[in-house]
Each structure stands twice: as C-alpha cells, then as structure tokens.
PDB file of C-alpha atoms in Angstrom:
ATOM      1  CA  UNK A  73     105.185  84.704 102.949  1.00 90.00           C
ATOM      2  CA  UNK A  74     107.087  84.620  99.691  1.00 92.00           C
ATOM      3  CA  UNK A  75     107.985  87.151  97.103  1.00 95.00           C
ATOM      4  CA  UNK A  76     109.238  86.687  93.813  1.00 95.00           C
ATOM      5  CA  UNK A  77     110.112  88.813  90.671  1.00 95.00           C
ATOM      6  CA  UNK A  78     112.117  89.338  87.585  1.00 95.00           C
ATOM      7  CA  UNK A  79     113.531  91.843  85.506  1.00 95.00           C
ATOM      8  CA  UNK A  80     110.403  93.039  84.453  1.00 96.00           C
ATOM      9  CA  UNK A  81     108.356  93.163  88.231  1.00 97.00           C
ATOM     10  CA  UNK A  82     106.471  90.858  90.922  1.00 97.00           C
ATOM     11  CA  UNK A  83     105.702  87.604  89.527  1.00 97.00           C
ATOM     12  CA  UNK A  84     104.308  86.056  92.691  1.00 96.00           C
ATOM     13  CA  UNK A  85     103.083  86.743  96.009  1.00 95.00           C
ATOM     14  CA  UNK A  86     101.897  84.453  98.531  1.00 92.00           C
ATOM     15  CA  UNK A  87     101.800  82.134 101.742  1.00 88.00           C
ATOM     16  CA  UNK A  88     104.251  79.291 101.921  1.00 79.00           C
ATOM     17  CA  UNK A  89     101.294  77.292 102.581  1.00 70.00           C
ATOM     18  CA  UNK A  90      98.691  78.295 100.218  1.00 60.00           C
ATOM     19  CA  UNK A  91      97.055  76.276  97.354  1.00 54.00           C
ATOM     20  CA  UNK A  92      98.502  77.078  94.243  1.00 51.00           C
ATOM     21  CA  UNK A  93     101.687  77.739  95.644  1.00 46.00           C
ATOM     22  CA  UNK A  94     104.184  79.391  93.114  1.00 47.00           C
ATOM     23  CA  UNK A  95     107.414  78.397  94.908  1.00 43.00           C
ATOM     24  CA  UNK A  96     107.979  75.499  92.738  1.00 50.00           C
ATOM     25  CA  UNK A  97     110.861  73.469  93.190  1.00 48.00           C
ATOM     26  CA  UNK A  98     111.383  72.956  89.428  1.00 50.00           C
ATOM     27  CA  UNK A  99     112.174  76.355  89.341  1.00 52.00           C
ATOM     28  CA  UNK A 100     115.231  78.501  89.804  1.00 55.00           C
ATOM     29  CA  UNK A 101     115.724  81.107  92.390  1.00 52.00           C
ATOM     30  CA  UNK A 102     118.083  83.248  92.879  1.00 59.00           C
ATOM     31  CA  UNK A 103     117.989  85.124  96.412  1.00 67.00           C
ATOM     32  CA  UNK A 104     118.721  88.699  96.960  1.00 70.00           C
ATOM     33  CA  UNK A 105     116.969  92.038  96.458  1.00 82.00           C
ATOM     34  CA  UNK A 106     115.742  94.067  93.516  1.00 89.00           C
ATOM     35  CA  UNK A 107     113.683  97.014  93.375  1.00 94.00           C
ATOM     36  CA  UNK A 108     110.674  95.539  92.647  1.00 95.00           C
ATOM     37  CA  UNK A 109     110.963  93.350  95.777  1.00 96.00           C
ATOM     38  CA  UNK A 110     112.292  96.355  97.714  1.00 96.00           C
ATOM     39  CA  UNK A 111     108.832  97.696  96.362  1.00 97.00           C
ATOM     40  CA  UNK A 112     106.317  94.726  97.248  1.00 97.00           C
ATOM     41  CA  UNK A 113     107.547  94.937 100.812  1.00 97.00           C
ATOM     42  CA  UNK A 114     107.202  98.027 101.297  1.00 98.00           C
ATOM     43  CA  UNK A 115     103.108  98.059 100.134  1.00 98.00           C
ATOM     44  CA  UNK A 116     102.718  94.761 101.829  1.00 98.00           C
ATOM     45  CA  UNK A 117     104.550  96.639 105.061  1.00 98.00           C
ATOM     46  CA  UNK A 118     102.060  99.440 104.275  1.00 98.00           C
ATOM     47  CA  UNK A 119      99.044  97.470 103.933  1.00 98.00           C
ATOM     48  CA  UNK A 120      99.473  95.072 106.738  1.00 97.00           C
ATOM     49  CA  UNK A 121     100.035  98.669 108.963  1.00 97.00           C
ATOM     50  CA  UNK A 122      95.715  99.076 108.258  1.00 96.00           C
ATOM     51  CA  UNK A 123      96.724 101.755 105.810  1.00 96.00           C
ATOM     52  CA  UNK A 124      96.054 101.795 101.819  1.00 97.00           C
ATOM     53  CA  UNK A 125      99.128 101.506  99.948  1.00 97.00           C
ATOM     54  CA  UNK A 126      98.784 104.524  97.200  1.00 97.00           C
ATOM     55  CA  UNK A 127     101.246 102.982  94.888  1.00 97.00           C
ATOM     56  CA  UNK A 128     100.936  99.829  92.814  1.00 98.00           C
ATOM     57  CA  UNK A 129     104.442  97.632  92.921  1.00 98.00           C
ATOM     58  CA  UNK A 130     105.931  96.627  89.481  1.00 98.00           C
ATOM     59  CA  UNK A 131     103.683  93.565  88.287  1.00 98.00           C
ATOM     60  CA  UNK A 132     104.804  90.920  85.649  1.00 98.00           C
ATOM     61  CA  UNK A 133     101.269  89.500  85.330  1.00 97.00           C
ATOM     62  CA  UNK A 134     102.177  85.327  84.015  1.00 97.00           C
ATOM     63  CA  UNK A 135      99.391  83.450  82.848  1.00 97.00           C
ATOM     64  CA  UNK A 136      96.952  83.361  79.945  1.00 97.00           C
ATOM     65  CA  UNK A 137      95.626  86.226  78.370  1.00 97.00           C
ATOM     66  CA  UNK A 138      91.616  85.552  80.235  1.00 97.00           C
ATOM     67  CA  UNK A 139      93.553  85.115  83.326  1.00 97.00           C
ATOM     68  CA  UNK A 140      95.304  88.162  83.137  1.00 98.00           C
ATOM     69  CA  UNK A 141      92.446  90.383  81.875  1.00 97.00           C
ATOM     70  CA  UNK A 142      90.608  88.762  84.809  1.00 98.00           C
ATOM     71  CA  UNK A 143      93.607  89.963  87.515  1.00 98.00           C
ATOM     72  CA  UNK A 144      93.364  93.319  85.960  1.00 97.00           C
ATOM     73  CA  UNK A 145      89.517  93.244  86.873  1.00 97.00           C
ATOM     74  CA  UNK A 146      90.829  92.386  90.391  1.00 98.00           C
ATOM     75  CA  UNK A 147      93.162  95.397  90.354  1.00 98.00           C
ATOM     76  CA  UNK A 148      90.210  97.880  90.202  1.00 97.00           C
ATOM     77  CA  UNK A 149      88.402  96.435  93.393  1.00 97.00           C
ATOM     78  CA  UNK A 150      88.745  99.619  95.303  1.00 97.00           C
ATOM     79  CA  UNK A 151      90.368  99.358  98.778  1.00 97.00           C
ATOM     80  CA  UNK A 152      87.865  98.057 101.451  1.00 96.00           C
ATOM     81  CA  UNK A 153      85.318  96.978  98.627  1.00 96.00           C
ATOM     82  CA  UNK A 154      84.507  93.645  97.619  1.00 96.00           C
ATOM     83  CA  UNK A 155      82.948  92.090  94.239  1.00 96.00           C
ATOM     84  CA  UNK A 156      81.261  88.938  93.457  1.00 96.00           C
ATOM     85  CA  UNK A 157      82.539  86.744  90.423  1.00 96.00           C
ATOM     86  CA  UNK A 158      78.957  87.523  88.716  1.00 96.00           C
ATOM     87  CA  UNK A 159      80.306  91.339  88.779  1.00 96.00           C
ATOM     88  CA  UNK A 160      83.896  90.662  87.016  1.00 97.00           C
ATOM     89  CA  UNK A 161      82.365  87.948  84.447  1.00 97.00           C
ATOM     90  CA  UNK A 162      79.847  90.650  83.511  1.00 96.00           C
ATOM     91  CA  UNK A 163      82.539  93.259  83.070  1.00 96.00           C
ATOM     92  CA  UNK A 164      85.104  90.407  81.125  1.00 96.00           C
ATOM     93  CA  UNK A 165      81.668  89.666  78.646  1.00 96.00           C
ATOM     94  CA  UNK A 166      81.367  93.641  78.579  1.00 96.00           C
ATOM     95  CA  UNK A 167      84.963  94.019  77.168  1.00 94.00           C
ATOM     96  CA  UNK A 168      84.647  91.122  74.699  1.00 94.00           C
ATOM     97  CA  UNK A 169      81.247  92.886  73.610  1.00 96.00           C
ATOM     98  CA  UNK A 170      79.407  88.969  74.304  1.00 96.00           C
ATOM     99  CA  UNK A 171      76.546  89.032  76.275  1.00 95.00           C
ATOM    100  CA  UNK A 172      77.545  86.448  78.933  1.00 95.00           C
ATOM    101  CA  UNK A 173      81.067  84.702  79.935  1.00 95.00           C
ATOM    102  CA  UNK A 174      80.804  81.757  82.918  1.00 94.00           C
ATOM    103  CA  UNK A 175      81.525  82.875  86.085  1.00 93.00           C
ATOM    104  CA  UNK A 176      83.191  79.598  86.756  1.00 94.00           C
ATOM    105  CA  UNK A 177      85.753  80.684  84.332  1.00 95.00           C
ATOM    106  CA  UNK A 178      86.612  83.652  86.437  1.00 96.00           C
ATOM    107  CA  UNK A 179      86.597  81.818  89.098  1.00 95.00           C
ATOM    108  CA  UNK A 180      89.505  79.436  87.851  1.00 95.00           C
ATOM    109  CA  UNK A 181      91.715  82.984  87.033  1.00 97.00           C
ATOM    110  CA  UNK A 182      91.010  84.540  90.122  1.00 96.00           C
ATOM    111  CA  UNK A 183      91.706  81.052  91.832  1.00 94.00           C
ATOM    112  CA  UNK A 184      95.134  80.895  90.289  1.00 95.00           C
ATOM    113  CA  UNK A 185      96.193  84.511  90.826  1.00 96.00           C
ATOM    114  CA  UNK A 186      99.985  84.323  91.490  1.00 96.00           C
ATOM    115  CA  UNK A 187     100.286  87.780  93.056  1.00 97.00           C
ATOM    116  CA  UNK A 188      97.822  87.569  96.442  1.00 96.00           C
ATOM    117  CA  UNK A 189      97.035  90.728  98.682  1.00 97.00           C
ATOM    118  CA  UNK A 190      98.632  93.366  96.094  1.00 98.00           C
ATOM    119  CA  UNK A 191      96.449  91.505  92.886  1.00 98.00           C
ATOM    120  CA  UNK A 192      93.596  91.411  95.651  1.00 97.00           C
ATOM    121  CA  UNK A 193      91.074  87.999  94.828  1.00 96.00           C
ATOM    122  CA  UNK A 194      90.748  88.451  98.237  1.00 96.00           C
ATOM    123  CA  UNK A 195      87.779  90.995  97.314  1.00 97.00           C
ATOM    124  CA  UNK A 196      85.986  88.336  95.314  1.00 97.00           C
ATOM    125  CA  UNK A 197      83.139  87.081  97.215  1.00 95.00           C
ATOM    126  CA  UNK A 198      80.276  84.770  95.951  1.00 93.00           C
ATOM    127  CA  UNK A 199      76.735  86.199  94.898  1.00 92.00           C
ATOM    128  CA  UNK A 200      74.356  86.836  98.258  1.00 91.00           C
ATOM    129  CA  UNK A 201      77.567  87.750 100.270  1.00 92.00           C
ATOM    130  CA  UNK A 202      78.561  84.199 100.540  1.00 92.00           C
ATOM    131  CA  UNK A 203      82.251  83.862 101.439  1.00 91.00           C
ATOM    132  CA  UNK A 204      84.303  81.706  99.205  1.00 88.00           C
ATOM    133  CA  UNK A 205      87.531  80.390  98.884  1.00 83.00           C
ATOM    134  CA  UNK A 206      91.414  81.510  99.161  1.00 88.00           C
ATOM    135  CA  UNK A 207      93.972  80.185  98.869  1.00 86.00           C
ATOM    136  CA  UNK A 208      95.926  81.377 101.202  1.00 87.00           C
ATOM    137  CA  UNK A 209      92.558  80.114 103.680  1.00 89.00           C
ATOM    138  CA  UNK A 210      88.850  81.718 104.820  1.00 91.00           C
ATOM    139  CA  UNK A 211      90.563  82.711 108.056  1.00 92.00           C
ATOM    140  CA  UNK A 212      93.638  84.970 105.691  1.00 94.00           C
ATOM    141  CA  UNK A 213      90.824  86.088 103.591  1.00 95.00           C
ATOM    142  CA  UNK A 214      88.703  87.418 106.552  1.00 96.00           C
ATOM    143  CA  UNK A 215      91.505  89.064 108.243  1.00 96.00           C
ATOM    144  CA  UNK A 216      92.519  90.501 105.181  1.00 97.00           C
ATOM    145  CA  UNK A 217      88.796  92.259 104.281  1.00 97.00           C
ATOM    146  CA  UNK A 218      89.186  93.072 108.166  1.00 96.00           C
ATOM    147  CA  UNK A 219      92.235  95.252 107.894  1.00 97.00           C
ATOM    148  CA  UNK A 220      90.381  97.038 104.462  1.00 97.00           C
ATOM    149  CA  UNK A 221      87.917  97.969 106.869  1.00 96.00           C
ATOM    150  CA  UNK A 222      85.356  95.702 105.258  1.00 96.00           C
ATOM    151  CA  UNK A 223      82.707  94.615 108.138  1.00 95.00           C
ATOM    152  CA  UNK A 224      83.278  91.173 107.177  1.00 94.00           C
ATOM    153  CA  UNK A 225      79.614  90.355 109.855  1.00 93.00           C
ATOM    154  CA  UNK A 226      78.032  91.145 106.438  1.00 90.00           C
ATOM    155  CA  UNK A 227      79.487  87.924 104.664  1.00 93.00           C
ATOM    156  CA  UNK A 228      78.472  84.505 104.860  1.00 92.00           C
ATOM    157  CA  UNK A 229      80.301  82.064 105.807  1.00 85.00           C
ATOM    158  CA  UNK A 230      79.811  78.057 105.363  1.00 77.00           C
ATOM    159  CA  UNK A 231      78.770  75.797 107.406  1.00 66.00           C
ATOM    160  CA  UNK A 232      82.251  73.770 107.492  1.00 57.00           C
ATOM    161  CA  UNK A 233      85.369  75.667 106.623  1.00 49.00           C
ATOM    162  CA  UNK A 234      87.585  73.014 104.845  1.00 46.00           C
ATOM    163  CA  UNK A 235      91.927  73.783 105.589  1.00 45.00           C
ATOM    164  CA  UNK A 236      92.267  74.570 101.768  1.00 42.00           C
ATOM    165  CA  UNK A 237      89.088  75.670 100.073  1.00 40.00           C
ATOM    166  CA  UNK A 238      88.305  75.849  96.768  1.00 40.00           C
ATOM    167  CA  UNK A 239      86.409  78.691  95.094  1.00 39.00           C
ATOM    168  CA  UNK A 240      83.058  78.102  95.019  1.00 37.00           C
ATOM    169  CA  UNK A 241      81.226  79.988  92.237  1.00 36.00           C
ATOM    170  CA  UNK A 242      77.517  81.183  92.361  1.00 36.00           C
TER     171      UNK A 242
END
C-alpha cells in the first residue's frame, strides 16, 4: 500500500497495484513522515485490526467539485453498511434540488476515488446486491466488507471476475 499527503492532509490512499493508481511517476515525492500520515496509519492499523476507526484522518479531497461531493457521499456509508450507486446519485440529485443525476456519473467519481479504505467506495455495490468493481480488485473489496462485518454471502458476484474490473453501474 501507498500513502500520500500534503500540507493540508491525505491526498491518496491505495494498492501499488490498483487501477487508477495515484503514484504517478510525473510527480514529486518527497519521503518521510507528517502527521497526517502518522494519522492514516494509524486508522488503517485500526481498521485492518476488525475494529472501527472513530476518527477520520486529515483529507485533502483532489478532484472536481461532483467528484468530491460524490466522496463525501462515500464518507457517510456507516461502518459495515453498504450502498448502491442508485442510493448516492439520488442523494447528489437531492442536494442539487434536480430530480435525477446518472448513476454512471457516480460511478466514474467513486471509480476514481484517490483515498481507498478511509474514503470507503468499497461500500458501493450495484442495485440487486450485485458486486461491482474496485480498484484495488473484487477479492480486496470482499475482504474489506468482510472485516466491516458485512456478510458479504448476501452479494452477488459475476460470473467471471476480470484482474482489474471496472465499475459496472445498474
């Protein structure tokens, strides 16, 4: 795994391997320690010991403003839960006061969410409990709901589970 930040917080999160990867080569790193990173290991050393992390890490959120209203949708997944893209384009049309926004859409934000596990699109599942993509892989993304608690025997999964998926939407 990877962990980035600034001055400001987190700015990614994520497997070495995923799609999307946001340990670009074009950019400049500098390593060492700050307090936000000091911060994201410690939840991700609290979460990955099957317990819920009651504090939320210093995020800088990067992307457009629909992608980051959509990762603050993600934030409010409660712990163990999941929600379907149907249920966070509903609540993004609800806050725009429009009385439908393309789940497809939401699916491309939560898709290219920078900060996996602690921004959790993990949660997202498609509509009838179909399992969908991550990009960190189905297996991460089951083993993930798993430690939440989430009795992942209620999802379904597809018939052929490509290495890197891509979000399927409803």
């Amino acid at each position: 795994m990877f962990i980035t930040s600034d001055e400001i917080g987190l700015t990614s999160v994520g497997f070495s391997n995923q799609r999307f990867s946001y340990d670009d080569d074009d950019m400049e790193y500098e390593e060492g320690d700050s307090d936000s990173i000091r911060d994201g290991k410690r939840w991700l050393d609290i979460y990955f010991s099957d317990k819920e992390p009651l504090f939320l890490p210093p995020l800088h959120l990067i992307g457009t403003a629909f992608q980051k209203e959509v990762w603050e949708i993600l934030l409010s997944i409660p712990y163990g839960c999941v929600a379907t893209y149907g249920d966070i384009a509903k609540k993004t049309a609800e806050n725009h006061n429009i009385e439908k926004m393309s789940s497809r859409a939401v699916g491309g934000a939560v898709g290219h969410n920078p900060i996996s596990i602690i921004v959790p699109c993990h949660r997202v599942i498609g509509s009838g409990n179909n399992i969908t993509g991550y990009g960190g892989g189905l297996e991460r993304k089951l083993k993930l709901l798993s430690i939440e608690g989430y009795d992942i025997s209620k999802l379904k999964m597809p018939r052929r589970i490509p290495s890197f998926c891509s979000i399927s939407i409803e």
